[in-house]
Amino acid sequence: MLKLSTSRTLIASSIVVLLAGCAAGNPYGGQQQQQGGSNKTAIYGGLGALGGAAIGAATSSKKDRGKGALIGAAVAGAAGAGYGYYVDKQEAELRRSMQGTGIDVQRDGDNLTLIMPGNVTFGTDSAAISGSFYGTLNNLAQSFNQYDQSTIEIVGHTDSTGPYQHNMTLSQRRAQSVADYLRNQGISGNRMNVRGVGPDQPVADNTSAQGRQQNRRVEINLRPIPGAYQ
């Protein structure tokens, strides 16, 4: 009876811990994240934990039943949370590694966007990556290799100063430079999509110097690979 009670206690404890962890969700949930994302992670992660604990206990020997419940709950809880759990982890890692680099990490539901200001990434009117930015791109490549269940869309943007076609070409070349560098760091070209939109998608007023600086940027959009998580 004592062993059975211990096993049940371990199962209950594992479920409570996993539910609490999932409910806490993303530490950055209040920043650029749609409401309800963490709740979905908690619901599916908790249900997975319940099922996993039961399976883990059932498939373990009587001696290791409590340990099996803990392992089953942890594995199934993560899987049950699906892409929401996955992107929680990736977001936290990107925020940590991009801190102090000038790169802004934004989240919208299960989608992540990295905003790289043009003055940080490139010289004026140039598509050559600044030498000081290589370390940041290396960190990005490491994260993209670790978290490989997302597509990578790289979009170049400019302000409206100068000829339109020149800006379109420059934005494409800058996005391509980032893609080429990431590919050299082991990122599969099949995951990446590259395009330049020139001045067509401003985020600020082009009539001010500050606004134009905000518009000169490269964005990297991370989206779930279709079918990777159900």
PDB file of N, CA and C in Angstrom, residues 127-195:
ATOM      1  N   ALA A 127      25.007  46.541 -49.343  1.00  0.00           N
ATOM      2  CA  ALA A 127      24.429  45.235 -49.023  1.00  0.00           C
ATOM      3  C   ALA A 127      25.471  44.322 -48.386  1.00  0.00           C
ATOM      4  N   ALA A 128      26.645  44.880 -48.065  1.00  0.00           N
ATOM      5  CA  ALA A 128      27.688  44.101 -47.395  1.00  0.00           C
ATOM      6  C   ALA A 128      27.433  44.136 -45.885  1.00  0.00           C
ATOM      7  N   ILE A 129      27.351  42.968 -45.267  1.00  0.00           N
ATOM      8  CA  ILE A 129      27.078  42.885 -43.835  1.00  0.00           C
ATOM      9  C   ILE A 129      28.240  43.490 -43.052  1.00  0.00           C
ATOM     10  N   SER A 130      27.913  44.331 -42.068  1.00  0.00           N
ATOM     11  CA  SER A 130      28.939  44.937 -41.226  1.00  0.00           C
ATOM     12  C   SER A 130      29.673  43.861 -40.438  1.00  0.00           C
ATOM     13  N   GLY A 131      30.996  43.990 -40.360  1.00  0.00           N
ATOM     14  CA  GLY A 131      31.797  42.996 -39.655  1.00  0.00           C
ATOM     15  C   GLY A 131      31.381  42.813 -38.206  1.00  0.00           C
ATOM     16  N   SER A 132      30.933  43.883 -37.566  1.00  0.00           N
ATOM     17  CA  SER A 132      30.527  43.812 -36.162  1.00  0.00           C
ATOM     18  C   SER A 132      29.237  43.021 -35.964  1.00  0.00           C
ATOM     19  N   PHE A 133      28.550  42.707 -37.066  1.00  0.00           N
ATOM     20  CA  PHE A 133      27.269  42.007 -36.974  1.00  0.00           C
ATOM     21  C   PHE A 133      27.408  40.494 -37.147  1.00  0.00           C
ATOM     22  N   TYR A 134      28.591  40.032 -37.505  1.00  0.00           N
ATOM     23  CA  TYR A 134      28.785  38.605 -37.736  1.00  0.00           C
ATOM     24  C   TYR A 134      28.468  37.769 -36.499  1.00  0.00           C
ATOM     25  N   GLY A 135      28.905  38.238 -35.332  1.00  0.00           N
ATOM     26  CA  GLY A 135      28.666  37.482 -34.100  1.00  0.00           C
ATOM     27  C   GLY A 135      27.183  37.294 -33.828  1.00  0.00           C
ATOM     28  N   THR A 136      26.401  38.358 -34.085  1.00  0.00           N
ATOM     29  CA  THR A 136      24.956  38.272 -33.887  1.00  0.00           C
ATOM     30  C   THR A 136      24.331  37.258 -34.843  1.00  0.00           C
ATOM     31  N   LEU A 137      24.758  37.306 -36.113  1.00  0.00           N
ATOM     32  CA  LEU A 137      24.235  36.346 -37.083  1.00  0.00           C
ATOM     33  C   LEU A 137      24.652  34.917 -36.741  1.00  0.00           C
ATOM     34  N   ASN A 138      25.837  34.757 -36.181  1.00  0.00           N
ATOM     35  CA  ASN A 138      26.264  33.423 -35.751  1.00  0.00           C
ATOM     36  C   ASN A 138      25.337  32.890 -34.665  1.00  0.00           C
ATOM     37  N   ASN A 139      24.957  33.759 -33.727  1.00  0.00           N
ATOM     38  CA  ASN A 139      24.028  33.346 -32.668  1.00  0.00           C
ATOM     39  C   ASN A 139      22.659  32.991 -33.245  1.00  0.00           C
ATOM     40  N   LEU A 140      22.217  33.764 -34.229  1.00  0.00           N
ATOM     41  CA  LEU A 140      20.944  33.457 -34.881  1.00  0.00           C
ATOM     42  C   LEU A 140      21.002  32.103 -35.574  1.00  0.00           C
ATOM     43  N   ALA A 141      22.093  31.872 -36.299  1.00  0.00           N
ATOM     44  CA  ALA A 141      22.240  30.605 -37.009  1.00  0.00           C
ATOM     45  C   ALA A 141      22.226  29.432 -36.040  1.00  0.00           C
ATOM     46  N   GLN A 142      22.875  29.592 -34.910  1.00  0.00           N
ATOM     47  CA  GLN A 142      22.890  28.532 -33.896  1.00  0.00           C
ATOM     48  C   GLN A 142      21.471  28.238 -33.407  1.00  0.00           C
ATOM     49  N   SER A 143      20.699  29.299 -33.168  1.00  0.00           N
ATOM     50  CA  SER A 143      19.318  29.113 -32.727  1.00  0.00           C
ATOM     51  C   SER A 143      18.471  28.463 -33.812  1.00  0.00           C
ATOM     52  N   PHE A 144      18.642  28.903 -35.073  1.00  0.00           N
ATOM     53  CA  PHE A 144      17.849  28.349 -36.167  1.00  0.00           C
ATOM     54  C   PHE A 144      18.180  26.884 -36.412  1.00  0.00           C
ATOM     55  N   ASN A 145      19.428  26.506 -36.171  1.00  0.00           N
ATOM     56  CA  ASN A 145      19.804  25.100 -36.313  1.00  0.00           C
ATOM     57  C   ASN A 145      19.222  24.260 -35.181  1.00  0.00           C
ATOM     58  N   GLN A 146      19.181  24.824 -33.993  1.00  0.00           N
ATOM     59  CA  GLN A 146      18.632  24.107 -32.846  1.00  0.00           C
ATOM     60  C   GLN A 146      17.122  23.975 -32.948  1.00  0.00           C
ATOM     61  N   TYR A 147      16.474  25.068 -33.327  1.00  0.00           N
ATOM     62  CA  TYR A 147      15.018  25.076 -33.485  1.00  0.00           C
ATOM     63  C   TYR A 147      14.715  25.033 -34.982  1.00  0.00           C
ATOM     64  N   ASP A 148      14.630  23.833 -35.502  1.00  0.00           N
ATOM     65  CA  ASP A 148      14.584  23.659 -36.958  1.00  0.00           C
ATOM     66  C   ASP A 148      13.189  23.327 -37.487  1.00  0.00           C
ATOM     67  N   GLN A 149      12.149  23.571 -36.673  1.00  0.00           N
ATOM     68  CA  GLN A 149      10.790  23.270 -37.107  1.00  0.00           C
ATOM     69  C   GLN A 149      10.044  24.519 -37.575  1.00  0.00           C
ATOM     70  N   SER A 150      10.783  25.523 -38.068  1.00  0.00           N
ATOM     71  CA  SER A 150      10.162  26.752 -38.551  1.00  0.00           C
ATOM     72  C   SER A 150      10.763  27.149 -39.895  1.00  0.00           C
ATOM     73  N   THR A 151       9.932  27.787 -40.714  1.00  0.00           N
ATOM     74  CA  THR A 151      10.440  28.388 -41.944  1.00  0.00           C
ATOM     75  C   THR A 151      11.035  29.749 -41.612  1.00  0.00           C
ATOM     76  N   ILE A 152      11.901  30.233 -42.492  1.00  0.00           N
ATOM     77  CA  ILE A 152      12.620  31.493 -42.253  1.00  0.00           C
ATOM     78  C   ILE A 152      12.405  32.399 -43.455  1.00  0.00           C
ATOM     79  N   GLU A 153      11.606  33.434 -43.261  1.00  0.00           N
ATOM     80  CA  GLU A 153      11.385  34.412 -44.318  1.00  0.00           C
ATOM     81  C   GLU A 153      12.213  35.657 -44.008  1.00  0.00           C
ATOM     82  N   ILE A 154      13.073  36.042 -44.949  1.00  0.00           N
ATOM     83  CA  ILE A 154      13.954  37.195 -44.764  1.00  0.00           C
ATOM     84  C   ILE A 154      13.505  38.294 -45.715  1.00  0.00           C
ATOM     85  N   VAL A 155      13.130  39.443 -45.146  1.00  0.00           N
ATOM     86  CA  VAL A 155      12.554  40.533 -45.931  1.00  0.00           C
ATOM     87  C   VAL A 155      13.375  41.806 -45.734  1.00  0.00           C
ATOM     88  N   GLY A 156      13.839  42.379 -46.844  1.00  0.00           N
ATOM     89  CA  GLY A 156      14.583  43.631 -46.790  1.00  0.00           C
ATOM     90  C   GLY A 156      13.663  44.823 -46.992  1.00  0.00           C
ATOM     91  N   HIS A 157      13.923  45.905 -46.244  1.00  0.00           N
ATOM     92  CA  HIS A 157      13.121  47.132 -46.323  1.00  0.00           C
ATOM     93  C   HIS A 157      14.058  48.343 -46.424  1.00  0.00           C
ATOM     94  N   THR A 158      13.601  49.383 -47.096  1.00  0.00           N
ATOM     95  CA  THR A 158      14.339  50.647 -47.158  1.00  0.00           C
ATOM     96  C   THR A 158      13.389  51.792 -46.818  1.00  0.00           C
ATOM     97  N   ASP A 159      13.973  53.001 -46.711  1.00  0.00           N
ATOM     98  CA  ASP A 159      13.118  54.187 -46.638  1.00  0.00           C
ATOM     99  C   ASP A 159      12.770  54.619 -48.063  1.00  0.00           C
ATOM    100  N   SER A 160      12.132  55.768 -48.205  1.00  0.00           N
ATOM    101  CA  SER A 160      11.661  56.195 -49.523  1.00  0.00           C
ATOM    102  C   SER A 160      12.615  57.167 -50.208  1.00  0.00           C
ATOM    103  N   THR A 161      13.773  57.394 -49.602  1.00  0.00           N
ATOM    104  CA  THR A 161      14.739  58.317 -50.197  1.00  0.00           C
ATOM    105  C   THR A 161      15.391  57.685 -51.422  1.00  0.00           C
ATOM    106  N   GLY A 162      15.497  58.435 -52.511  1.00  0.00           N
ATOM    107  CA  GLY A 162      16.161  57.941 -53.714  1.00  0.00           C
ATOM    108  C   GLY A 162      15.209  57.249 -54.662  1.00  0.00           C
ATOM    109  N   PRO A 163      15.748  56.790 -55.809  1.00  0.00           N
ATOM    110  CA  PRO A 163      14.921  56.142 -56.834  1.00  0.00           C
ATOM    111  C   PRO A 163      14.267  54.861 -56.299  1.00  0.00           C
ATOM    112  N   TYR A 164      13.031  54.677 -56.676  1.00  0.00           N
ATOM    113  CA  TYR A 164      12.260  53.530 -56.198  1.00  0.00           C
ATOM    114  C   TYR A 164      12.925  52.205 -56.571  1.00  0.00           C
ATOM    115  N   GLN A 165      13.312  52.051 -57.822  1.00  0.00           N
ATOM    116  CA  GLN A 165      13.883  50.782 -58.262  1.00  0.00           C
ATOM    117  C   GLN A 165      15.210  50.498 -57.567  1.00  0.00           C
ATOM    118  N   HIS A 166      15.974  51.534 -57.304  1.00  0.00           N
ATOM    119  CA  HIS A 166      17.234  51.351 -56.572  1.00  0.00           C
ATOM    120  C   HIS A 166      16.951  50.790 -55.180  1.00  0.00           C
ATOM    121  N   ASN A 167      15.938  51.327 -54.519  1.00  0.00           N
ATOM    122  CA  ASN A 167      15.584  50.850 -53.183  1.00  0.00           C
ATOM    123  C   ASN A 167      15.076  49.408 -53.211  1.00  0.00           C
ATOM    124  N   MET A 168      14.311  49.075 -54.233  1.00  0.00           N
ATOM    125  CA  MET A 168      13.828  47.699 -54.350  1.00  0.00           C
ATOM    126  C   MET A 168      14.999  46.734 -54.500  1.00  0.00           C
ATOM    127  N   THR A 169      15.944  47.092 -55.355  1.00  0.00           N
ATOM    128  CA  THR A 169      17.111  46.235 -55.582  1.00  0.00           C
ATOM    129  C   THR A 169      17.968  46.134 -54.332  1.00  0.00           C
ATOM    130  N   LEU A 170      18.170  47.271 -53.655  1.00  0.00           N
ATOM    131  CA  LEU A 170      18.996  47.278 -52.440  1.00  0.00           C
ATOM    132  C   LEU A 170      18.363  46.406 -51.350  1.00  0.00           C
ATOM    133  N   SER A 171      17.059  46.503 -51.186  1.00  0.00           N
ATOM    134  CA  SER A 171      16.393  45.705 -50.152  1.00  0.00           C
ATOM    135  C   SER A 171      16.510  44.210 -50.444  1.00  0.00           C
ATOM    136  N   GLN A 172      16.412  43.824 -51.709  1.00  0.00           N
ATOM    137  CA  GLN A 172      16.562  42.429 -52.088  1.00  0.00           C
ATOM    138  C   GLN A 172      17.984  41.940 -51.841  1.00  0.00           C
ATOM    139  N   ARG A 173      18.961  42.760 -52.201  1.00  0.00           N
ATOM    140  CA  ARG A 173      20.367  42.377 -52.010  1.00  0.00           C
ATOM    141  C   ARG A 173      20.698  42.228 -50.530  1.00  0.00           C
ATOM    142  N   ARG A 174      20.163  43.104 -49.709  1.00  0.00           N
ATOM    143  CA  ARG A 174      20.437  43.016 -48.272  1.00  0.00           C
ATOM    144  C   ARG A 174      19.820  41.755 -47.672  1.00  0.00           C
ATOM    145  N   ALA A 175      18.586  41.468 -48.037  1.00  0.00           N
ATOM    146  CA  ALA A 175      17.951  40.241 -47.546  1.00  0.00           C
ATOM    147  C   ALA A 175      18.727  39.012 -48.012  1.00  0.00           C
ATOM    148  N   GLN A 176      19.197  39.038 -49.255  1.00  0.00           N
ATOM    149  CA  GLN A 176      19.955  37.917 -49.796  1.00  0.00           C
ATOM    150  C   GLN A 176      21.287  37.753 -49.087  1.00  0.00           C
ATOM    151  N   SER A 177      21.917  38.849 -48.716  1.00  0.00           N
ATOM    152  CA  SER A 177      23.187  38.775 -47.982  1.00  0.00           C
ATOM    153  C   SER A 177      23.007  38.065 -46.651  1.00  0.00           C
ATOM    154  N   VAL A 178      21.928  38.379 -45.954  1.00  0.00           N
ATOM    155  CA  VAL A 178      21.651  37.711 -44.683  1.00  0.00           C
ATOM    156  C   VAL A 178      21.388  36.221 -44.914  1.00  0.00           C
ATOM    157  N   ALA A 179      20.609  35.901 -45.930  1.00  0.00           N
ATOM    158  CA  ALA A 179      20.312  34.498 -46.240  1.00  0.00           C
ATOM    159  C   ALA A 179      21.582  33.734 -46.597  1.00  0.00           C
ATOM    160  N   ASP A 180      22.439  34.343 -47.405  1.00  0.00           N
ATOM    161  CA  ASP A 180      23.685  33.678 -47.808  1.00  0.00           C
ATOM    162  C   ASP A 180      24.570  33.399 -46.598  1.00  0.00           C
ATOM    163  N   TYR A 181      24.623  34.358 -45.690  1.00  0.00           N
ATOM    164  CA  TYR A 181      25.455  34.161 -44.496  1.00  0.00           C
ATOM    165  C   TYR A 181      24.898  33.014 -43.646  1.00  0.00           C
ATOM    166  N   LEU A 182      23.586  33.002 -43.450  1.00  0.00           N
ATOM    167  CA  LEU A 182      22.979  31.939 -42.649  1.00  0.00           C
ATOM    168  C   LEU A 182      23.171  30.573 -43.313  1.00  0.00           C
ATOM    169  N   ARG A 183      23.084  30.543 -44.630  1.00  0.00           N
ATOM    170  CA  ARG A 183      23.299  29.282 -45.347  1.00  0.00           C
ATOM    171  C   ARG A 183      24.728  28.787 -45.134  1.00  0.00           C
ATOM    172  N   ASN A 184      25.675  29.694 -45.116  1.00  0.00           N
ATOM    173  CA  ASN A 184      27.074  29.313 -44.868  1.00  0.00           C
ATOM    174  C   ASN A 184      27.284  28.803 -43.445  1.00  0.00           C
ATOM    175  N   GLN A 185      26.350  29.119 -42.564  1.00  0.00           N
ATOM    176  CA  GLN A 185      26.429  28.631 -41.184  1.00  0.00           C
ATOM    177  C   GLN A 185      25.619  27.350 -40.976  1.00  0.00           C
ATOM    178  N   GLY A 186      25.149  26.759 -42.084  1.00  0.00           N
ATOM    179  CA  GLY A 186      24.502  25.455 -41.999  1.00  0.00           C
ATOM    180  C   GLY A 186      22.989  25.468 -42.054  1.00  0.00           C
ATOM    181  N   ILE A 187      22.372  26.651 -42.261  1.00  0.00           N
ATOM    182  CA  ILE A 187      20.917  26.699 -42.362  1.00  0.00           C
ATOM    183  C   ILE A 187      20.496  26.240 -43.760  1.00  0.00           C
ATOM    184  N   SER A 188      19.555  25.317 -43.821  1.00  0.00           N
ATOM    185  CA  SER A 188      19.104  24.791 -45.111  1.00  0.00           C
ATOM    186  C   SER A 188      18.415  25.876 -45.936  1.00  0.00           C
ATOM    187  N   GLY A 189      18.797  25.966 -47.209  1.00  0.00           N
ATOM    188  CA  GLY A 189      18.157  26.910 -48.108  1.00  0.00           C
ATOM    189  C   GLY A 189      16.694  26.598 -48.338  1.00  0.00           C
ATOM    190  N   ASN A 190      16.299  25.341 -48.116  1.00  0.00           N
ATOM    191  CA  ASN A 190      14.903  24.953 -48.300  1.00  0.00           C
ATOM    192  C   ASN A 190      13.986  25.597 -47.265  1.00  0.00           C
ATOM    193  N   ARG A 191      14.559  25.988 -46.133  1.00  0.00           N
ATOM    194  CA  ARG A 191      13.755  26.629 -45.088  1.00  0.00           C
ATOM    195  C   ARG A 191      13.582  28.121 -45.332  1.00  0.00           C
ATOM    196  N   MET A 192      14.420  28.706 -46.192  1.00  0.00           N
ATOM    197  CA  MET A 192      14.465  30.162 -46.318  1.00  0.00           C
ATOM    198  C   MET A 192      13.755  30.678 -47.559  1.00  0.00           C
ATOM    199  N   ASN A 193      13.094  31.796 -47.379  1.00  0.00           N
ATOM    200  CA  ASN A 193      12.479  32.532 -48.469  1.00  0.00           C
ATOM    201  C   ASN A 193      12.959  33.973 -48.363  1.00  0.00           C
ATOM    202  N   VAL A 194      13.423  34.552 -49.481  1.00  0.00           N
ATOM    203  CA  VAL A 194      14.053  35.876 -49.462  1.00  0.00           C
ATOM    204  C   VAL A 194      13.315  36.809 -50.404  1.00  0.00           C
ATOM    205  N   ARG A 195      13.040  38.017 -49.946  1.00  0.00           N
ATOM    206  CA  ARG A 195      12.440  39.014 -50.815  1.00  0.00           C
ATOM    207  C   ARG A 195      12.763  40.420 -50.320  1.00  0.00           C
TER     208      ARG A 195
END
